[in-house]
XYZ file of N, CA, C and O in Angstrom:
208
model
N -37.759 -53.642 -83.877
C -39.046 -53.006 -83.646
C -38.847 -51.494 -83.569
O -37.958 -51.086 -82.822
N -39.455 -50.767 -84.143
C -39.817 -49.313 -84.026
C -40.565 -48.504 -83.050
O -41.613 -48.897 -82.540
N -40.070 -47.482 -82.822
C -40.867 -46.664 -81.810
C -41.177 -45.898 -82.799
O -40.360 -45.045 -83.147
N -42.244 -46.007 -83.379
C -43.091 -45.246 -83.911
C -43.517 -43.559 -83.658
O -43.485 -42.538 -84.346
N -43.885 -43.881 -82.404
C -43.775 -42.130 -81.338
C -43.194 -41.222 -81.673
O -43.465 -40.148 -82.211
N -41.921 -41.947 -81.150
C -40.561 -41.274 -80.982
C -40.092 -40.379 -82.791
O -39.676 -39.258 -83.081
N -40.414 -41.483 -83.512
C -39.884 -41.448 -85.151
C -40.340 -40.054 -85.032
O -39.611 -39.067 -84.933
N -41.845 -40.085 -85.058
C -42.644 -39.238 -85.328
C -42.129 -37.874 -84.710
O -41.659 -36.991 -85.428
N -42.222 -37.778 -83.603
C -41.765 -36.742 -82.801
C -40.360 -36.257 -82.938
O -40.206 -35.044 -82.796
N -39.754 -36.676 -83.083
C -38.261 -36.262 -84.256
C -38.439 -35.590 -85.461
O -38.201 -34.398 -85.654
N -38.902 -36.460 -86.331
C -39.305 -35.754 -87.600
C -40.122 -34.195 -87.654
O -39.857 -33.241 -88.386
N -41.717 -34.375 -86.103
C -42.028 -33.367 -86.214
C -41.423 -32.085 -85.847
O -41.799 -30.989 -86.263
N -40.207 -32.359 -84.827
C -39.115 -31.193 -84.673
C -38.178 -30.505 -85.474
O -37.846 -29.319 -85.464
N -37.738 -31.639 -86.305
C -36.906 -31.243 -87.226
C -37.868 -30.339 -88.446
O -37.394 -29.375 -89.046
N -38.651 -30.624 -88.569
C -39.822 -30.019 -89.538
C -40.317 -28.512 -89.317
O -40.564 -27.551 -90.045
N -40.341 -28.812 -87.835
C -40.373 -26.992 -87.213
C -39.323 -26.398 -87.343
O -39.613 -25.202 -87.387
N -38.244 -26.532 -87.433
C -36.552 -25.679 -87.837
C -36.665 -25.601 -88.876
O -35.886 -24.705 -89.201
N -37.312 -26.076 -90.009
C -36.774 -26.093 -91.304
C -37.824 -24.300 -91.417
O -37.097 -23.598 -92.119
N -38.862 -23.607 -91.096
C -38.396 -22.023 -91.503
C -37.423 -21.111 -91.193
O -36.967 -20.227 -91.919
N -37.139 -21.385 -90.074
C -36.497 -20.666 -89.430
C -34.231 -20.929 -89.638
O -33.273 -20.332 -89.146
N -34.328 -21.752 -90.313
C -33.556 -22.358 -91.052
C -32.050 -21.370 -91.119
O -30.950 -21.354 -90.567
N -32.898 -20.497 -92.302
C -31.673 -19.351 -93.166
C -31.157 -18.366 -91.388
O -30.048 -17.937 -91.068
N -32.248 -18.325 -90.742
C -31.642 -17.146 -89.596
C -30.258 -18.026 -89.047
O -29.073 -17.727 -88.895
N -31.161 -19.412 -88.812
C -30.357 -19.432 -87.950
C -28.765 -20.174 -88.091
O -28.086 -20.533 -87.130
N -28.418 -20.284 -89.400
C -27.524 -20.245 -89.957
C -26.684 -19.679 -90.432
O -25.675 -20.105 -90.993
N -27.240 -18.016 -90.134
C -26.348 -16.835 -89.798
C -26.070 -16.594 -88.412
O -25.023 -16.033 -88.087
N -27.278 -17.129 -87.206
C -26.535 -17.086 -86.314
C -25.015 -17.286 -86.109
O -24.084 -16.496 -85.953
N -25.120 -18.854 -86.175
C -24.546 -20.280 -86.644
C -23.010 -19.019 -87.240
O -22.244 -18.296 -86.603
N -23.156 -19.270 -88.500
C -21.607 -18.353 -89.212
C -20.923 -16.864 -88.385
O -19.784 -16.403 -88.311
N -22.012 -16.517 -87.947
C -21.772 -14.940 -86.553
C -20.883 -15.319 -85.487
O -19.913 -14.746 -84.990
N -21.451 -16.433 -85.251
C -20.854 -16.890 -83.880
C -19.497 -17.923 -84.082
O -18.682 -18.069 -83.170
N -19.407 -18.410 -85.005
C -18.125 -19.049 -85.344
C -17.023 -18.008 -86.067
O -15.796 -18.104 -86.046
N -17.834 -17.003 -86.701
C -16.890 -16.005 -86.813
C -16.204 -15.476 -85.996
O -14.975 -15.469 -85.931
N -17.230 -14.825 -85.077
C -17.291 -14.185 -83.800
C -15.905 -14.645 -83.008
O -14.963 -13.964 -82.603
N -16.170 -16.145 -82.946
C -15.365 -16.594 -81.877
C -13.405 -17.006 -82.082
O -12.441 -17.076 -81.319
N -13.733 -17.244 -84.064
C -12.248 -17.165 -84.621
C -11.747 -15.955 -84.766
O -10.646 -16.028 -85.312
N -12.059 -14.886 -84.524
C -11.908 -13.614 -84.009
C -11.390 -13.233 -82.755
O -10.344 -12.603 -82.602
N -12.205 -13.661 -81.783
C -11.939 -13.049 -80.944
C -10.155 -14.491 -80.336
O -9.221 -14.183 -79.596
N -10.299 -15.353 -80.773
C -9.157 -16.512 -80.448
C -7.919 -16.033 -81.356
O -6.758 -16.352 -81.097
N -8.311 -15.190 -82.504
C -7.084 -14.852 -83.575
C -6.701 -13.616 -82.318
O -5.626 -13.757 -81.734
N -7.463 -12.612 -81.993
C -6.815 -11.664 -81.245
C -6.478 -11.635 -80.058
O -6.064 -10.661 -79.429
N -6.736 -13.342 -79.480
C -6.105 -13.427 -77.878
C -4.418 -13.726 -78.378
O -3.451 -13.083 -77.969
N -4.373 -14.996 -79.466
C -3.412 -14.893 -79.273
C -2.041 -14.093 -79.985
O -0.839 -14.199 -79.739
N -2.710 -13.344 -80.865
C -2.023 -11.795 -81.160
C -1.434 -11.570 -80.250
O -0.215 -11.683 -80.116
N -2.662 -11.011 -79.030
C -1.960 -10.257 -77.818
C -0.971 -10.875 -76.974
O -0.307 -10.375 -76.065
N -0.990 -12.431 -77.578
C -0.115 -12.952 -76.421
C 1.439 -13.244 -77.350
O 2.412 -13.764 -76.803
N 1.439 -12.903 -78.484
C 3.124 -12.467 -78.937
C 2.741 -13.497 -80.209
O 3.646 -13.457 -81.042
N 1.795 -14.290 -80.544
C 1.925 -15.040 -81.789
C 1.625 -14.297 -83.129
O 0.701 -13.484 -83.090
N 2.028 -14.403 -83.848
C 2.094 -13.595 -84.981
C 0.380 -14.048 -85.611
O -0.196 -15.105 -85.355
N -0.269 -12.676 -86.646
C -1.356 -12.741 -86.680
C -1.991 -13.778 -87.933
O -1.111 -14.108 -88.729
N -2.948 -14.171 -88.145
C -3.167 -15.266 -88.685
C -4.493 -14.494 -89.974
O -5.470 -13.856 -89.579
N -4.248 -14.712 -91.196
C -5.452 -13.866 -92.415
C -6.163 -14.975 -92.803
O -7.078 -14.868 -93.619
């Protein structure tokens, strides 16, 4: 049996992200950049050789 509701109310969320989409998929690549960045230069500093 289906929850019908629920279906609905899923779909209608996912439907609202889809403009806003392209931003936030640069968030998304910023912040995973961001963060293999800032983890490549912790452990630089901590004597491991650097990683390209």
């Amino acid at each position: 049996m289906y929850n019908w509701v629920v279906q609905d109310a899923i779909v209608a969320f996912v439907n609202s992200l889809i403009p806003d989409f392209p931003r936030q998929e640069m968030l998304y690549q910023s912040g995973l950049t961001d963060l293999a960045s800032a983890l490549s230069n912790l452990l630089t500093a901590l004597g491991y050789p650097p990683i390209s």
